[in-house]
Amino acid sequence: MMVSDKQVHQVAKLFAAQLQVRPAGKVAGPEVPLRPDSVELSRESREVQAAWQAIQAAPEVRTEKVEQIRAALEAGTYRVSGREVARKMIARALVDRLR
């Protein structure tokens, strides 16, 4: 099939006419108002987030506990069960392995 110059010019005129009728960047079809993206967190997610924030806000060292132990040490009344220390060490090691 042979395409003549006249046919090319007609197609070009039609294309130019369409561009003038429709503003650049617009897509034909119904106008849809743009809405910003939004996210809604589940109740469980909000609870986890609140717990995480509470943990982050907690001090690294519990000063009241340290002061109790210091006072007991100074008074000579601080007693530690070796069995209890071993139990806590094993529990901590197990928890660390799960991480």
Coordinates of N, CA and C in Angstrom, one line a residue:
M1 N 0.9 -1.2 0.0 CA 0.0 0.0 0.0 C 0.9 1.2 0.0
M2 N 0.5 2.2 -0.8 CA 1.3 3.4 -1.0 C 0.6 4.5 -0.3
V3 N 1.3 5.3 0.5 CA 0.7 6.4 1.3 C 1.2 7.7 0.6
S4 N 0.2 8.5 0.2 CA 0.6 9.8 -0.5 C 0.9 10.9 0.5
D5 N 1.5 11.9 0.0 CA 1.8 13.1 0.8 C 0.5 13.7 1.3
K6 N -0.5 13.7 0.4 CA -1.8 14.3 0.7 C -2.5 13.6 1.9
Q7 N -2.4 12.2 2.0 CA -2.9 11.5 3.1 C -2.2 11.8 4.4
V8 N -0.8 11.9 4.3 CA 0.0 12.2 5.5 C -0.4 13.6 6.0
H9 N -0.6 14.6 5.1 CA -1.0 15.9 5.6 C -2.4 15.9 6.2
Q10 N -3.3 15.1 5.7 CA -4.7 15.0 6.3 C -4.6 14.4 7.7
V11 N -3.8 13.4 7.8 CA -3.7 12.8 9.2 C -3.0 13.7 10.1
A12 N -2.0 14.5 9.7 CA -1.4 15.5 10.5 C -2.3 16.6 10.9
K13 N -3.2 17.0 10.0 CA -4.2 18.1 10.4 C -5.2 17.6 11.4
L14 N -5.6 16.3 11.2 CA -6.6 15.8 12.2 C -5.9 15.6 13.6
F15 N -4.7 15.2 13.6 CA -4.0 15.0 14.9 C -3.8 16.4 15.5
A16 N -3.4 17.4 14.8 CA -3.2 18.8 15.3 C -4.6 19.3 15.8
A17 N -5.7 19.0 15.2 CA -7.0 19.5 15.6 C -7.3 18.8 16.9
Q18 N -7.0 17.5 17.1 CA -7.3 16.9 18.4 C -6.5 17.4 19.5
L19 N -5.3 17.8 19.2 CA -4.4 18.4 20.3 C -5.0 19.7 20.7
Q20 N -5.6 20.5 19.8 CA -6.1 21.8 20.2 C -7.4 21.7 21.0
V21 N -8.2 20.6 20.7 CA -9.5 20.4 21.4 C -9.2 20.0 22.8
R22 N -8.3 19.1 23.0 CA -8.0 18.5 24.3 C -6.7 19.1 24.8
P23 N -6.8 19.8 26.0 CA -5.6 20.4 26.6 C -4.5 19.3 26.9
A24 N -3.3 19.8 26.8 CA -2.1 18.9 27.0 C -2.2 18.3 28.4
G25 N -1.9 17.0 28.5 CA -1.8 16.3 29.8 C -3.1 15.8 30.3
K26 N -4.2 16.1 29.6 CA -5.5 15.7 30.0 C -5.8 14.4 29.3
V27 N -6.4 13.5 30.1 CA -6.8 12.2 29.5 C -8.3 12.2 29.3
A28 N -8.8 11.8 28.2 CA -10.2 11.7 27.9 C -10.9 10.8 28.9
G29 N -12.1 11.2 29.3 CA -12.8 10.4 30.3 C -13.3 11.3 31.4
P30 N -14.1 10.7 32.3 CA -14.6 11.5 33.4 C -13.6 12.0 34.3
E31 N -13.8 13.2 34.9 CA -12.8 13.8 35.8 C -13.0 13.0 37.1
V32 N -11.9 12.6 37.7 CA -11.8 12.0 39.0 C -11.0 12.8 39.9
P33 N -11.7 13.3 41.0 CA -10.9 14.1 41.9 C -9.8 13.4 42.6
L34 N -8.6 14.0 42.7 CA -7.5 13.4 43.3 C -7.6 13.4 44.8
R35 N -7.3 12.3 45.4 CA -7.3 12.3 46.9 C -5.9 11.9 47.3
P36 N -5.5 12.5 48.4 CA -4.2 12.0 48.9 C -4.2 10.6 49.4
D37 N -3.1 9.9 49.4 CA -3.0 8.6 49.9 C -3.2 8.6 51.4
S38 N -3.9 7.5 51.9 CA -4.1 7.5 53.4 C -3.9 6.0 53.8
V39 N -3.5 5.8 55.1 CA -3.3 4.5 55.6 C -4.1 4.5 57.0
E40 N -4.7 3.4 57.2 CA -5.4 3.2 58.5 C -4.8 2.0 59.2
L41 N -4.3 2.2 60.4 CA -3.7 1.1 61.1 C -4.7 0.3 61.9
S42 N -4.5 -1.0 62.0 CA -5.4 -1.8 62.8 C -5.2 -1.5 64.3
R43 N -6.2 -2.0 65.0 CA -6.1 -1.8 66.5 C -4.9 -2.4 67.1
E44 N -4.6 -3.7 66.6 CA -3.4 -4.4 67.1 C -2.1 -3.6 66.8
S45 N -2.1 -3.1 65.6 CA -0.9 -2.3 65.2 C -0.7 -1.0 66.0
R46 N -1.8 -0.4 66.3 CA -1.8 0.8 67.2 C -1.3 0.4 68.6
E47 N -1.8 -0.7 69.1 CA -1.3 -1.2 70.4 C 0.2 -1.5 70.4
V48 N 0.6 -2.2 69.4 CA 2.1 -2.5 69.3 C 2.9 -1.2 69.2
Q49 N 2.4 -0.2 68.5 CA 3.1 1.0 68.3 C 3.2 1.8 69.7
A50 N 2.0 1.8 70.4 CA 2.0 2.4 71.7 C 3.0 1.7 72.7
A51 N 3.0 0.4 72.7 CA 3.9 -0.3 73.5 C 5.4 0.0 73.2
W52 N 5.7 0.0 71.9 CA 7.0 0.3 71.5 C 7.5 1.7 71.9
Q53 N 6.5 2.7 71.8 CA 6.9 4.0 72.3 C 7.1 4.1 73.8
A54 N 6.3 3.3 74.5 CA 6.5 3.2 76.0 C 7.9 2.6 76.3
I55 N 8.2 1.6 75.6 CA 9.6 1.0 75.8 C 10.7 2.0 75.5
Q56 N 10.5 2.7 74.4 CA 11.5 3.6 74.0 C 11.7 4.8 75.0
A57 N 10.5 5.1 75.7 CA 10.5 6.2 76.6 C 11.1 5.8 78.0
A58 N 11.1 4.5 78.3 CA 11.6 4.0 79.6 C 13.1 4.2 79.7
P59 N 13.5 4.5 80.9 CA 15.0 4.6 81.0 C 15.7 3.3 80.9
E60 N 16.9 3.4 80.4 CA 17.7 2.2 80.2 C 18.1 1.5 81.6
V61 N 18.3 2.3 82.6 CA 18.6 1.8 83.9 C 17.5 2.2 84.9
R62 N 17.0 1.2 85.7 CA 16.0 1.5 86.7 C 16.7 1.9 87.9
T63 N 16.7 3.2 88.1 CA 17.5 3.8 89.2 C 17.0 3.4 90.6
E64 N 15.7 3.2 90.7 CA 15.1 2.9 92.0 C 15.6 1.5 92.4
K65 N 15.7 0.6 91.4 CA 16.1 -0.8 91.7 C 17.6 -0.8 92.0
V66 N 18.4 0.0 91.3 CA 19.8 0.1 91.6 C 20.0 0.7 93.0
E67 N 19.3 1.7 93.4 CA 19.4 2.2 94.8 C 19.0 1.2 95.8
Q68 N 18.0 0.4 95.6 CA 17.6 -0.7 96.6 C 18.8 -1.6 96.8
I69 N 19.4 -2.1 95.7 CA 20.5 -3.0 95.7 C 21.7 -2.4 96.4
R70 N 22.0 -1.2 96.1 CA 23.1 -0.5 96.7 C 22.9 -0.4 98.2
A71 N 21.7 0.0 98.6 CA 21.5 0.1 100.0 C 21.6 -1.2 100.7
A72 N 21.1 -2.3 100.1 CA 21.2 -3.6 100.7 C 22.7 -4.1 100.8
L73 N 23.5 -3.8 99.7 CA 24.9 -4.1 99.7 C 25.7 -3.4 100.8
E74 N 25.4 -2.1 101.0 CA 26.0 -1.3 102.0 C 25.6 -1.7 103.4
A75 N 24.4 -2.2 103.6 CA 23.9 -2.7 104.9 C 24.4 -4.1 105.1
G76 N 24.9 -4.8 104.1 CA 25.3 -6.2 104.2 C 24.1 -7.2 104.2
T77 N 23.0 -6.7 103.7 CA 21.8 -7.6 103.7 C 21.4 -8.1 102.4
Y78 N 22.2 -7.8 101.4 CA 21.9 -8.3 100.0 C 22.3 -9.8 99.9
R79 N 21.3 -10.6 99.6 CA 21.5 -12.0 99.4 C 21.0 -12.4 98.0
V80 N 21.8 -13.2 97.3 CA 21.4 -13.7 96.0 C 21.4 -15.2 96.0
S81 N 20.4 -15.8 95.5 CA 20.4 -17.2 95.3 C 21.1 -17.6 94.0
G82 N 22.1 -18.5 94.1 CA 22.8 -18.9 93.0 C 21.9 -19.6 92.0
R83 N 21.0 -20.3 92.5 CA 20.0 -21.0 91.7 C 19.2 -20.0 90.8
E84 N 18.7 -18.9 91.5 CA 18.0 -17.9 90.8 C 18.8 -17.2 89.8
V85 N 20.1 -16.9 90.0 CA 20.9 -16.3 89.1 C 21.1 -17.2 87.8
A86 N 21.3 -18.5 88.1 CA 21.4 -19.5 87.0 C 20.2 -19.5 86.1
R87 N 19.0 -19.5 86.8 CA 17.7 -19.6 86.1 C 17.6 -18.4 85.2
K88 N 17.9 -17.2 85.7 CA 17.8 -15.9 84.9 C 18.7 -15.9 83.8
M89 N 20.0 -16.4 84.0 CA 21.0 -16.5 82.9 C 20.5 -17.4 81.8
I90 N 19.9 -18.5 82.1 CA 19.5 -19.5 81.1 C 18.3 -18.9 80.3
A91 N 17.4 -18.3 81.1 CA 16.2 -17.6 80.5 C 16.6 -16.5 79.5
R92 N 17.6 -15.7 79.9 CA 18.1 -14.6 79.1 C 18.7 -15.2 77.8
A93 N 19.5 -16.3 77.9 CA 20.2 -16.9 76.8 C 19.2 -17.4 75.8
L94 N 18.1 -18.0 76.3 CA 17.0 -18.5 75.4 C 16.3 -17.4 74.7
V95 N 16.0 -16.4 75.4 CA 15.4 -15.2 74.8 C 16.3 -14.6 73.7
D96 N 17.6 -14.5 74.0 CA 18.5 -13.9 73.0 C 18.6 -14.8 71.8
R97 N 18.5 -16.1 71.9 CA 18.5 -17.0 70.7 C 17.3 -16.8 69.8
L98 N 16.2 -16.4 70.4 CA 15.0 -16.3 69.6 C 15.0 -15.0 68.8
R99 N 15.9 -14.1 69.1 CA 16.0 -12.8 68.4 C 16.7 -13.0 67.1

